[in-house]
Tab-separated table of C-alpha atoms and ligand atoms in Angstrom:
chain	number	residue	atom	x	y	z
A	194	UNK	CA	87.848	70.614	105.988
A	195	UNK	CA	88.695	67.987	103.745
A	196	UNK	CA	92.211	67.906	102.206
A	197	UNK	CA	91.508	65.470	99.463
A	198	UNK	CA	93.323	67.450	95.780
A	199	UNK	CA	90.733	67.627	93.120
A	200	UNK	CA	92.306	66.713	89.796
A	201	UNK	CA	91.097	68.385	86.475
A	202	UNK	CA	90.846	65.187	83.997
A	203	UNK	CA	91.318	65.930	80.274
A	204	UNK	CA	89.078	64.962	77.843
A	205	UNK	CA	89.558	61.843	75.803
A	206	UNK	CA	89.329	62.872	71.879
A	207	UNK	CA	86.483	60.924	71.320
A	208	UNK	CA	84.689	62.342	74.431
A	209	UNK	CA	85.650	65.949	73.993
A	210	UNK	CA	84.094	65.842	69.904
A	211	UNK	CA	81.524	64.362	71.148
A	212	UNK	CA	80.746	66.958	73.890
A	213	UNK	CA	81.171	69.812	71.057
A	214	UNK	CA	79.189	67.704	68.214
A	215	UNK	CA	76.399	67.479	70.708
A	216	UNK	CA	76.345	71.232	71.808
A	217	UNK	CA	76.491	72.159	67.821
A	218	UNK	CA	73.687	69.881	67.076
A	219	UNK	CA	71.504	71.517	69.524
A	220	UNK	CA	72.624	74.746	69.644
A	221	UNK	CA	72.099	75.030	65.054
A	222	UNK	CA	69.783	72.144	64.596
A	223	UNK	CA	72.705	70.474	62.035
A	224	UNK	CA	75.554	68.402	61.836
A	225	UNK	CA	78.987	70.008	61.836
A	226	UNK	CA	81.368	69.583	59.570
A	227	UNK	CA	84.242	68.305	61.557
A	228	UNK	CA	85.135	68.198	64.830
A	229	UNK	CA	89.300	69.343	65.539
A	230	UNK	CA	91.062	69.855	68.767
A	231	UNK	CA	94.186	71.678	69.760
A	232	UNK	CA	95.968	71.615	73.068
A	233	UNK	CA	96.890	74.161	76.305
A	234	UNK	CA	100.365	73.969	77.124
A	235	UNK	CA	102.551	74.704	80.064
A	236	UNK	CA	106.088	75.576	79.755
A	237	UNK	CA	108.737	74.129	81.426
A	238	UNK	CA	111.485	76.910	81.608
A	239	UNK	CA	111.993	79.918	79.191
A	240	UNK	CA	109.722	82.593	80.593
A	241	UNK	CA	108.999	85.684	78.831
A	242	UNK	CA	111.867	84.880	76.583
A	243	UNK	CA	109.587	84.786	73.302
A	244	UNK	CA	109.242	88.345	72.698
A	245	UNK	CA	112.459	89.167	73.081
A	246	UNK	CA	113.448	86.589	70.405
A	247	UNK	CA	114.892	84.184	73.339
A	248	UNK	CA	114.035	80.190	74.080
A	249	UNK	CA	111.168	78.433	75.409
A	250	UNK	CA	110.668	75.094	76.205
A	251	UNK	CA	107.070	74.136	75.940
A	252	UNK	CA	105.156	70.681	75.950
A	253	UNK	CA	101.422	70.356	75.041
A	254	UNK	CA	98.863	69.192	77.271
A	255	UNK	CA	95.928	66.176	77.036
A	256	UNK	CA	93.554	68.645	78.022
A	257	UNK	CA	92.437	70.407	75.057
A	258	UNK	CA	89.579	72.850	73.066
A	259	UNK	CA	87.227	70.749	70.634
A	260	UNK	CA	85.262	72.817	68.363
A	261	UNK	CA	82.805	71.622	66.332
A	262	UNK	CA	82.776	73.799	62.865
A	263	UNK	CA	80.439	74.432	60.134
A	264	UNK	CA	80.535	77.228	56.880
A	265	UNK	CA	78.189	79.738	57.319
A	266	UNK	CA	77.473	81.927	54.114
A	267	UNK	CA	75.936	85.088	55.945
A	268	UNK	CA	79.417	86.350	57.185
A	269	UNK	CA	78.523	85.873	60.657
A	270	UNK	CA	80.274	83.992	63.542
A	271	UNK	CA	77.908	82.475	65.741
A	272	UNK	CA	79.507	80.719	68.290
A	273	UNK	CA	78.360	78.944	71.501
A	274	UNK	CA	80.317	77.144	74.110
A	275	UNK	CA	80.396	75.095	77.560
A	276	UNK	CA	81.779	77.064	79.159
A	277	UNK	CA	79.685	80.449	77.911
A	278	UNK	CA	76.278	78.776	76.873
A	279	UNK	CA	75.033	82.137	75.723
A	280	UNK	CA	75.235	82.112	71.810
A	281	UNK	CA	77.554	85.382	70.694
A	282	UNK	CA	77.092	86.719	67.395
A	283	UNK	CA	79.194	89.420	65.598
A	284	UNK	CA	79.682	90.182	61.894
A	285	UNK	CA	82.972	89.009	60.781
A	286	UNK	CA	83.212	92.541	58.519
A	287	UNK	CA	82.540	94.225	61.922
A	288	UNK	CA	85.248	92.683	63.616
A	289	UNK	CA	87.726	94.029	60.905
A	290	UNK	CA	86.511	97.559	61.358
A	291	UNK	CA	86.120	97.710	65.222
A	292	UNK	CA	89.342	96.156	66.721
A	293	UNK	CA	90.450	94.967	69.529
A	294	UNK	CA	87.118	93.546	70.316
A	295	UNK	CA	86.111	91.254	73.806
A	296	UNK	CA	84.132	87.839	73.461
A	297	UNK	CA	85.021	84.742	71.919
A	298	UNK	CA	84.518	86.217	68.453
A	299	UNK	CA	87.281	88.306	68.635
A	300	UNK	CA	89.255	85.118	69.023
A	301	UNK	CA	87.631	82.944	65.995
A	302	UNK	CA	87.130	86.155	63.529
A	303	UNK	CA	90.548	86.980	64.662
A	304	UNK	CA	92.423	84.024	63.158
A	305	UNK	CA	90.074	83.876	59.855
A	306	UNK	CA	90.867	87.629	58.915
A	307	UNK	CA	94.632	87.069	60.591
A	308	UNK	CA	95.133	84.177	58.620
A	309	UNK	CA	93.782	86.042	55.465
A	310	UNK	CA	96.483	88.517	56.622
A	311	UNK	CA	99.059	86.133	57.003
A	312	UNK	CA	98.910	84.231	53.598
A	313	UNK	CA	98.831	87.292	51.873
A	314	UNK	CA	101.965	88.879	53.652
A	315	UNK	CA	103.014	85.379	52.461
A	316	UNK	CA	102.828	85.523	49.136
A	317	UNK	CA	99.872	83.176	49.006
A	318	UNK	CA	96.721	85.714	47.545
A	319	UNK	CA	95.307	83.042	46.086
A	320	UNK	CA	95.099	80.901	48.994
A	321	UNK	CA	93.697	83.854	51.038
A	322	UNK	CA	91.273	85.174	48.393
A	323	UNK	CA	90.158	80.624	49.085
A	324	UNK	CA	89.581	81.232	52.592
A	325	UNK	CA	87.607	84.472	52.406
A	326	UNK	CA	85.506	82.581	49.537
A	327	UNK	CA	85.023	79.361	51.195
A	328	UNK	CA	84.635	80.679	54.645
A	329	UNK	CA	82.708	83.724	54.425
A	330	UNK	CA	81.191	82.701	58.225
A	331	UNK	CA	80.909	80.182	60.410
A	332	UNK	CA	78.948	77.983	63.197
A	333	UNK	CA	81.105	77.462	66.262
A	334	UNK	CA	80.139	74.959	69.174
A	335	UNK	CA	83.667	74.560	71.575
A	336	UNK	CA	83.886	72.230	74.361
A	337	UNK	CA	86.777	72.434	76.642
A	338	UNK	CA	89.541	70.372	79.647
A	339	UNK	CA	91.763	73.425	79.429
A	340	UNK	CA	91.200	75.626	82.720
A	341	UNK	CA	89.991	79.327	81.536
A	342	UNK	CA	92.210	81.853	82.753
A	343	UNK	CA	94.557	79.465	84.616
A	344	UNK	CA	97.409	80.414	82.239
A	345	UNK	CA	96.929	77.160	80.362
A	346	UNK	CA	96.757	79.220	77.140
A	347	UNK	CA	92.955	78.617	76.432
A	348	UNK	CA	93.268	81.183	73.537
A	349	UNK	CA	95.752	79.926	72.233
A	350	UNK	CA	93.914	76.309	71.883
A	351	UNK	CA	90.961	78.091	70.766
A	352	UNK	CA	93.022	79.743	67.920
A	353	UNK	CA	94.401	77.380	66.989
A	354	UNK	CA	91.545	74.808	66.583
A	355	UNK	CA	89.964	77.252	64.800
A	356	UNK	CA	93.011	77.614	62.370
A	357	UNK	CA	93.067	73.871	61.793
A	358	UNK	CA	89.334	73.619	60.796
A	359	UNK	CA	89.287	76.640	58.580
A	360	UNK	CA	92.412	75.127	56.963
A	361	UNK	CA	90.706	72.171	56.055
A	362	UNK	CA	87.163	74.171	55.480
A	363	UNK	CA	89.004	76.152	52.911
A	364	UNK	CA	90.918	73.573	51.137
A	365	UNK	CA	94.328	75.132	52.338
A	366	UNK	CA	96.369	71.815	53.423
A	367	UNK	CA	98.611	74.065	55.801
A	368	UNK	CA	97.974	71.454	58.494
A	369	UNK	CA	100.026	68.975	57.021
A	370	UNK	CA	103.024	70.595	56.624
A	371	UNK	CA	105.179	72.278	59.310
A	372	UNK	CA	105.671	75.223	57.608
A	373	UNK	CA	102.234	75.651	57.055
A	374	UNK	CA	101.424	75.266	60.451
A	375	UNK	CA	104.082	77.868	61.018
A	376	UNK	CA	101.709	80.373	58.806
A	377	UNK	CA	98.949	78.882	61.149
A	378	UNK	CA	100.695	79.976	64.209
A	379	UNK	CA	101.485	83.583	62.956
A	380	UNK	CA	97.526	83.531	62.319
A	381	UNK	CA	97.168	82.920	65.975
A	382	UNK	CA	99.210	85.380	66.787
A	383	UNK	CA	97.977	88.235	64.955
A	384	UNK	CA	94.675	87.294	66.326
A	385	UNK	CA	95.510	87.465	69.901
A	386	UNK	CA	97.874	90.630	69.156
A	387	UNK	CA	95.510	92.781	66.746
A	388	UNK	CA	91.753	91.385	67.069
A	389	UNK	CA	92.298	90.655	70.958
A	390	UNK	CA	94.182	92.922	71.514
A	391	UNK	CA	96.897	90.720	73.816
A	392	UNK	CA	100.770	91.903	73.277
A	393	UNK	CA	101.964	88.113	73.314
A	394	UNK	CA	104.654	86.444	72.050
A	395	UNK	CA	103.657	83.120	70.093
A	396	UNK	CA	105.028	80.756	72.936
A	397	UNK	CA	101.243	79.858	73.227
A	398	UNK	CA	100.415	79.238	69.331
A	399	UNK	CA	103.386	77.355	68.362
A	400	UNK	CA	103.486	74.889	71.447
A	401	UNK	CA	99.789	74.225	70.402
A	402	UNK	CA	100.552	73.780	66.803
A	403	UNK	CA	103.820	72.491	66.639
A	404	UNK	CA	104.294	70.463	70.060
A	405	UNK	CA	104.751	66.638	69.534
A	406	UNK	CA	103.246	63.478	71.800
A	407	UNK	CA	106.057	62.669	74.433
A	408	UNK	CA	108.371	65.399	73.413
A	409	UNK	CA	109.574	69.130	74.550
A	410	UNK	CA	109.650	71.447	71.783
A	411	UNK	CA	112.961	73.965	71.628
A	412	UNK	CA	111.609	76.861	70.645
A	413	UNK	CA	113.811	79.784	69.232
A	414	UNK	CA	111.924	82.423	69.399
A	415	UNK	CA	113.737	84.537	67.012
A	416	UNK	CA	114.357	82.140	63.773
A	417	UNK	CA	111.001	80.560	64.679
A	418	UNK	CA	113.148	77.069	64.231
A	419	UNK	CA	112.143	74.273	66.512
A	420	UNK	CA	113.976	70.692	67.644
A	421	UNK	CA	111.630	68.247	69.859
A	422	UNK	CA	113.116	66.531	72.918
A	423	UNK	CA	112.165	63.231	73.885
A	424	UNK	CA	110.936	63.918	77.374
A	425	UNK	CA	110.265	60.598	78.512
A	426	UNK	CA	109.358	61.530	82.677
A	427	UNK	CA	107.958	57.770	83.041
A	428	UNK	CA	111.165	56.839	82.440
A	429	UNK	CA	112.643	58.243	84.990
A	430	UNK	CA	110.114	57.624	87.509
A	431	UNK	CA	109.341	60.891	87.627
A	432	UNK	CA	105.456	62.919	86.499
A	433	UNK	CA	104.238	66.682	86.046
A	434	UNK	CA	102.382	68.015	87.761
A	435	UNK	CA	100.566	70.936	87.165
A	436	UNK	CA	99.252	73.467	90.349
A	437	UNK	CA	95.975	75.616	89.244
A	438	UNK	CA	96.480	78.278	91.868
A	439	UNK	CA	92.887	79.104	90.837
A	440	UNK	CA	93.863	82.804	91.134
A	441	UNK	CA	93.014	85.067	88.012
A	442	UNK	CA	95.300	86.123	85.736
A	443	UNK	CA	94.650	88.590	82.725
A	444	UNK	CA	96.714	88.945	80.061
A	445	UNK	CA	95.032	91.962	78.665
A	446	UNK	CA	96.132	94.028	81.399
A	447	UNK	CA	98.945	96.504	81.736
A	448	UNK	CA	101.613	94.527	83.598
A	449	UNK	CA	102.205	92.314	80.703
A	450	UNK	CA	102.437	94.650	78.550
A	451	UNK	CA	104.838	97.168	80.713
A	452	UNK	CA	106.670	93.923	81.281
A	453	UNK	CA	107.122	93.978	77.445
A	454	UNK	CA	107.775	97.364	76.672
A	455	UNK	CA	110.572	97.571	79.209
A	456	UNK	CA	111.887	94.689	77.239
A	457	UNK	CA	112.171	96.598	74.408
A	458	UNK	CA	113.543	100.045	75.765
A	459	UNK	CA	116.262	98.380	76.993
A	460	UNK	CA	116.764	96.132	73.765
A	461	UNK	CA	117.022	100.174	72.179
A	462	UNK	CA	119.084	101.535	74.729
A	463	UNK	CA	121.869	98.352	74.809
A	464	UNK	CA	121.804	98.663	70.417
A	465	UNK	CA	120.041	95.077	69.812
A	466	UNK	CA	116.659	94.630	67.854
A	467	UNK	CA	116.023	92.060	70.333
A	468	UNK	CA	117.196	91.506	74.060
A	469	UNK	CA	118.097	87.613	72.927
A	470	UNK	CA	121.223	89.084	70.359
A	471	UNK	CA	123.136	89.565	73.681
A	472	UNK	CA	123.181	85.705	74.860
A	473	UNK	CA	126.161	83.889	73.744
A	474	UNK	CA	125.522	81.003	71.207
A	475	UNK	CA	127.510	78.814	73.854
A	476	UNK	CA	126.713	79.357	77.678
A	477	UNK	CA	129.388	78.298	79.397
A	478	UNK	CA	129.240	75.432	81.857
A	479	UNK	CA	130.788	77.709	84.670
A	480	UNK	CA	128.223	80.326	84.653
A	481	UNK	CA	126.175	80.589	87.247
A	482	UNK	CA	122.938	80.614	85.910
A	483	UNK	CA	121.326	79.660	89.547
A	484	UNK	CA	122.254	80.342	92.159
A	485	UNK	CA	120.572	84.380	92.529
A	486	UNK	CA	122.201	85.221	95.644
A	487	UNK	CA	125.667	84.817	94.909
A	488	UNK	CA	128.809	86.970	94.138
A	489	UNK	CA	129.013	85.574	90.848
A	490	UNK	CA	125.686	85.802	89.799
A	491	UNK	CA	124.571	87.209	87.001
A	492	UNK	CA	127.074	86.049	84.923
A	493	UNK	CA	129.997	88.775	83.882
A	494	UNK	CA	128.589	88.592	80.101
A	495	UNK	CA	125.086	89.925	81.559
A	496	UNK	CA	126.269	91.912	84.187
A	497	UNK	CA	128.139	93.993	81.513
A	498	UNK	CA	125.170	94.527	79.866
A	499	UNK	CA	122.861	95.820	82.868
A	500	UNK	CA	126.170	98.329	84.098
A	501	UNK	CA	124.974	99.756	80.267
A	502	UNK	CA	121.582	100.397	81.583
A	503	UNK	CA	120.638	103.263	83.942
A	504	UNK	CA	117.064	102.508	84.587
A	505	UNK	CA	117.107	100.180	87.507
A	506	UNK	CA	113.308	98.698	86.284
A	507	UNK	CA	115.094	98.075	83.164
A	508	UNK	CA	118.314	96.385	85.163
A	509	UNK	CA	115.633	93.753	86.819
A	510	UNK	CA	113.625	92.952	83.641
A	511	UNK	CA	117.298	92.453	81.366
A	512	UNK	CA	118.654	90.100	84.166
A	513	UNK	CA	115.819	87.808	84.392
A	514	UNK	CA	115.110	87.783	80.411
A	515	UNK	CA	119.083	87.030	79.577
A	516	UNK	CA	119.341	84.279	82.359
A	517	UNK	CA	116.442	82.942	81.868
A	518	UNK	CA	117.309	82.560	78.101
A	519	UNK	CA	120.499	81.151	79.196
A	520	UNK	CA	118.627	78.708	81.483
A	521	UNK	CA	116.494	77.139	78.666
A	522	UNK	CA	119.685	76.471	76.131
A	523	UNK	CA	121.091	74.869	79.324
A	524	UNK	CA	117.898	72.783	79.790
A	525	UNK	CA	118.192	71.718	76.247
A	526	UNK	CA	121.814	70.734	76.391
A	527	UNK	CA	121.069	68.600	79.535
A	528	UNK	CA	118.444	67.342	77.724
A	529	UNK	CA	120.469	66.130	74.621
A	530	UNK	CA	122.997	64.553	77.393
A	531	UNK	CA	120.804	62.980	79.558
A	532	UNK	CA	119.119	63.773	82.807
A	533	UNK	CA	120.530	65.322	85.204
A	534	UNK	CA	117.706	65.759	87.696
A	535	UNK	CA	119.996	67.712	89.982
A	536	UNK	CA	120.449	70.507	87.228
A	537	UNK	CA	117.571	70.008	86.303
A	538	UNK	CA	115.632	71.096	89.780
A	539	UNK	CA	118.282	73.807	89.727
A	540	UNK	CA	117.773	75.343	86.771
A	541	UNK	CA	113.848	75.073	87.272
A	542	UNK	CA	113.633	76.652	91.079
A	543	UNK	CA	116.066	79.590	89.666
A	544	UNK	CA	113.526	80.347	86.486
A	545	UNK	CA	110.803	80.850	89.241
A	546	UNK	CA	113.345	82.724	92.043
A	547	UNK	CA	114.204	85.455	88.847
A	548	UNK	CA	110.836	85.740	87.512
A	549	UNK	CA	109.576	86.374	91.457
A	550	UNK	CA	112.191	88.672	92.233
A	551	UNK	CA	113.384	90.371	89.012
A	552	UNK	CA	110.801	89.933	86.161
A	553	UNK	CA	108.592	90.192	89.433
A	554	UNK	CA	105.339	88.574	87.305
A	555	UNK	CA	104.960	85.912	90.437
A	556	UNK	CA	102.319	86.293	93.077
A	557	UNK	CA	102.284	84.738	96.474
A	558	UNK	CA	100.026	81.797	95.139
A	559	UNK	CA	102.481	81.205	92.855
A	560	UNK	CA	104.867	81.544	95.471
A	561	UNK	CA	102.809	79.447	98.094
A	562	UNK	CA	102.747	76.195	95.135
A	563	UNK	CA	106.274	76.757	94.440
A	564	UNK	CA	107.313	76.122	98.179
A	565	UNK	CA	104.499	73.688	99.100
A	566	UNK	CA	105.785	71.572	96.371
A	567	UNK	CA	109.744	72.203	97.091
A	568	UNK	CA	108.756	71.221	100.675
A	569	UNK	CA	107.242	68.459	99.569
A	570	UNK	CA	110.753	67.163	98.242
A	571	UNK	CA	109.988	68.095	94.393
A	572	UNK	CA	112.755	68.418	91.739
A	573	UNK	CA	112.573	71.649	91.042
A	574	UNK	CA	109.389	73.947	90.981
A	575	UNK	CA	108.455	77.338	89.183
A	576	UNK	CA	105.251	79.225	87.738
A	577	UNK	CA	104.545	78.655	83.957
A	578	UNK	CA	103.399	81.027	81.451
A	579	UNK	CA	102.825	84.936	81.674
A	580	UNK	CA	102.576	84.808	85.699
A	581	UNK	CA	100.003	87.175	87.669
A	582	UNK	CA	98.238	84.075	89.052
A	583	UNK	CA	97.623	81.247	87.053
A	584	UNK	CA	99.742	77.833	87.525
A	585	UNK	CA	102.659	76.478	88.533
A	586	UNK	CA	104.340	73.272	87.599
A	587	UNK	CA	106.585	70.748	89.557
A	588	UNK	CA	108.558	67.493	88.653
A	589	UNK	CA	107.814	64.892	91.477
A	590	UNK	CA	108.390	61.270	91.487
A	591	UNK	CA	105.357	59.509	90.298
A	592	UNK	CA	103.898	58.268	93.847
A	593	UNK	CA	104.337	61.434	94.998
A	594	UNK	CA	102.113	63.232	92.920
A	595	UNK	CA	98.751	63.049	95.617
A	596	UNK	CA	100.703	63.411	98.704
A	597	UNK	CA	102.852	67.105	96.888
A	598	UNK	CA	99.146	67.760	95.810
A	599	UNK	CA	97.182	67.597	99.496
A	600	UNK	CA	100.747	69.574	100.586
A	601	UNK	CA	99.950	72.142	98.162
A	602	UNK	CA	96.376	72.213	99.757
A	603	UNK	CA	97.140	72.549	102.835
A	604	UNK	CA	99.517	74.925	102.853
A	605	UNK	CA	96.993	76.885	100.870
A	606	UNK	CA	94.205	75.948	103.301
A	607	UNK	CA	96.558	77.127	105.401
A	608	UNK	CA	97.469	81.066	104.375
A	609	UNK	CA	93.626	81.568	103.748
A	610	UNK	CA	93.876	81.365	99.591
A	611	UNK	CA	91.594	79.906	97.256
A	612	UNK	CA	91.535	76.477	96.926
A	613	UNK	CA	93.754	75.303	94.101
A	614	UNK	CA	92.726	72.335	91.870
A	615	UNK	CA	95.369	70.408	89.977
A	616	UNK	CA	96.426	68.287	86.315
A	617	UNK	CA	98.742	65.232	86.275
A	618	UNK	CA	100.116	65.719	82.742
A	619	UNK	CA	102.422	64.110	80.323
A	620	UNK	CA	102.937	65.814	76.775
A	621	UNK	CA	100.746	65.304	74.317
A	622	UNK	CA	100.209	65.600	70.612
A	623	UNK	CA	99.465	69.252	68.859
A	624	UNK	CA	96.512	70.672	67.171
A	625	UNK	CA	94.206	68.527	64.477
A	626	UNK	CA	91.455	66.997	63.376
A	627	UNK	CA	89.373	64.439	65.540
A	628	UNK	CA	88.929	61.330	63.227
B	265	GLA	C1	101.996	84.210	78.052
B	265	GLA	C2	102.145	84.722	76.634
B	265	GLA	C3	103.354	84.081	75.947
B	265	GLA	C4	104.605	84.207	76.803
B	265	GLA	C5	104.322	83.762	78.241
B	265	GLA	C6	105.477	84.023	79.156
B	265	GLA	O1	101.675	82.855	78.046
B	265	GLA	O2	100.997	84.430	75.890
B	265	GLA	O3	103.542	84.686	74.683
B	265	GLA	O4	105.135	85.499	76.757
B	265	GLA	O5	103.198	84.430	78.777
B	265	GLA	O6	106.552	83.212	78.835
């Protein structure tokens, strides 16, 4: 059997409107009104830290969801894609009745009535009462380079394309501001949360939204502020790389949500709204934040925390969430003094060692890339997003990134797995129109 990686390319704009122009023209015998795109995103160290109001460090990918848009006035959604070529219909009045729904409707009627929602809760009736006038319906034709069900946040990118358009459909001009995309991210969220029914956190939404070319985005997950990082891996002779383990992952399912509501027991039981009130402003530099099997580790400031908890589910789940927390400020800091690669693969391998062992949301796919690639002489390894399957991503110097990839292979080849596919990615810019 042939080793040889197979890369996912991502779509160039122009290519990926095109691709969802043409399916719109055919599919609804018109033109579209637009064509917009937003981004997946993988992200680099902060895991499960956004519901419990913690930090996340996300970048945006090239490989992105083009939909192609168009009012309809019959206050249906009629939407066909690539990737589904059967042409789903539902009534966006049903959809607010009948909740959580499957199918991609759930997704786009989601964010039209969320974002109604959300403007309102806002203060901004009269920019609501605009979008439920001016986009009573609508034609949907998507075309898409993000992986489905790879942990790539697909919905997410679907969301939030759909937010974008609609904004400009309906006049709104939340795009151009970053607050308004803020409102537009919320919108996501709600969709996912209410109309999908998907307990997530808004990791997903934001990176897509808010995410700039070339940067990191610092995201706090409980003032919603944000700081981009110039993360410039060329520079440093270094490239992501990003491991489809091809294994399915589903966040719908219980675990994330158990995962979630443990969170927030324990939040009750320790006094805190959120777990993220107990993680010092400051970490200090002589915390061990990495090493898992030592003496010293956690550090005494979380340790007195879990000797509060009696539940030893609860124990796991608070030491990986405060750590990891602690991790991503220490990424940032590192990244505001310059890199220190050997901190940096650190800090990275430890994320992935305490979500495998405590948050225990790895799988041994995940676990498989993540020690292919370490083998391999990465800097620093560890799966991305909500875990179950999905992907994992790995810093490599930049002519390493075939030879980690056929190691990945064939240490997958080897154990019998699926084969995994892969994405050479540097950060890219978030969610807008396609000129
Ligand atoms: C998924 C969710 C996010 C976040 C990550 C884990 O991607 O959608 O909200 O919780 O998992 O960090």
């Amino acid at each position: 059997m042939s080793i040889k990686p197979e890369f996912i390319p991502a779509y160039q704009p122009k290519e990926g409107a095109q691709r969802a122009k043409e399916l719109f023209e055919k599919t609804f015998s018109a033109l579209p009104s637009g064509v917009w795109r937003a981004p997946g995103r993988v992200n680099v160290i902060g895991e499960h830290t956004d519901y419990n109001g913690g930090k996340a460090l996300p970048l945006a990918l090239p490989h992105a969801i083009y939909v192609a848009l168009r009012v309809s006035e019959d206050g249906q959604l009629k939407i066909i894609s690539e990737d589904f070529p059967e042409l789903s219909i539902i009534k966006l009045s049903d959809l607010e009745k009948h909740y959580p729904a499957t199918g991609p409707g759930a997704f786009v009627g989601g964010v039209i009535l969320g974002l109604a929602q959300v403007l309102g809760d806002n203060g901004q009736e009269e920019l609501a009462r605009r979008l439920q006038a001016k986009v009573p319906g609508l034609e949907v034709a998507v075309a898409s380079s993000v992986p489905l069900s790879a942990g790539l946040s697909s919905s997410a990118a679907l969301e939030c394309a759909i937010a974008v358009g609609i904004d400009e459909l309906a006049g709104l001009g939340l795009t151009k501001s970053f607050e308004g995309r803020k409102l537009l991210v919320e919108a996501g969220k709600l969709a996912e949360n209410r109309y999908v029914g998907a307990p997530t956190g808004g990791l997903d939404q934001s990176a897509s939204m808010l995410c700039e070319k070339d940067c990191v985005l610092e995201l706090d997950c409980s003032t919603w502020q944000t700081r981009s990082h110039p993360f410039d891996l060329p520079a440093l002779g270094l490239s992501l790389l990003v491991i489809d383990t091809c294994t399915s992952h589903d966040l719908a399912d219980g675990q994330y949500g158990a995962r979630r509501a443990a969170c927030e027991e324990a939040a009750r039981v320790l006094g805190v709204e959120e777990l993220g009130e107990l993680v010092p402003k400051i970490i200090s530099p002589a915390d061990n934040l990495t090493d898992l099997d030592a003496d010293d580790y956690p550090p005494t400031w979380v340790q007195q925390q879990l000797d509060k908890l009696e539940d030893t589910e609860q124990v796991l789940r608070v030491r990986h969430v405060l750590t990891e927390i602690a991790r991503c400020q220490r990424l940032c800091e590192l990244l505001e003094a310059g890199a220190d690669l050997d901190e940096w693969r650190k800090l990275l391998d430890a994320s992935h060692d305490s979500l495998r062992r405590d948050y225990q949301v790895s799988c041994k796919e995940l676990d498989a890339a993540v020690a292919a690639a370490r083998k391999a002489g990465a800097f620093g390894a560890r799966m991305t997003g909500g875990g179950f399957g999905g992907c994992a991503i790995t810093l490599v110097n930049s002519d390493q990134v075939e030879a980690t990839a056929r190691a990945v292979v064939e240490a997958f080849n080897k154990a019998g797995f699926n084969r995994p596919r892969f994405l050479s990615v540097s950060p890219s810019p978030a969610a807008g129109k396609v000129e």
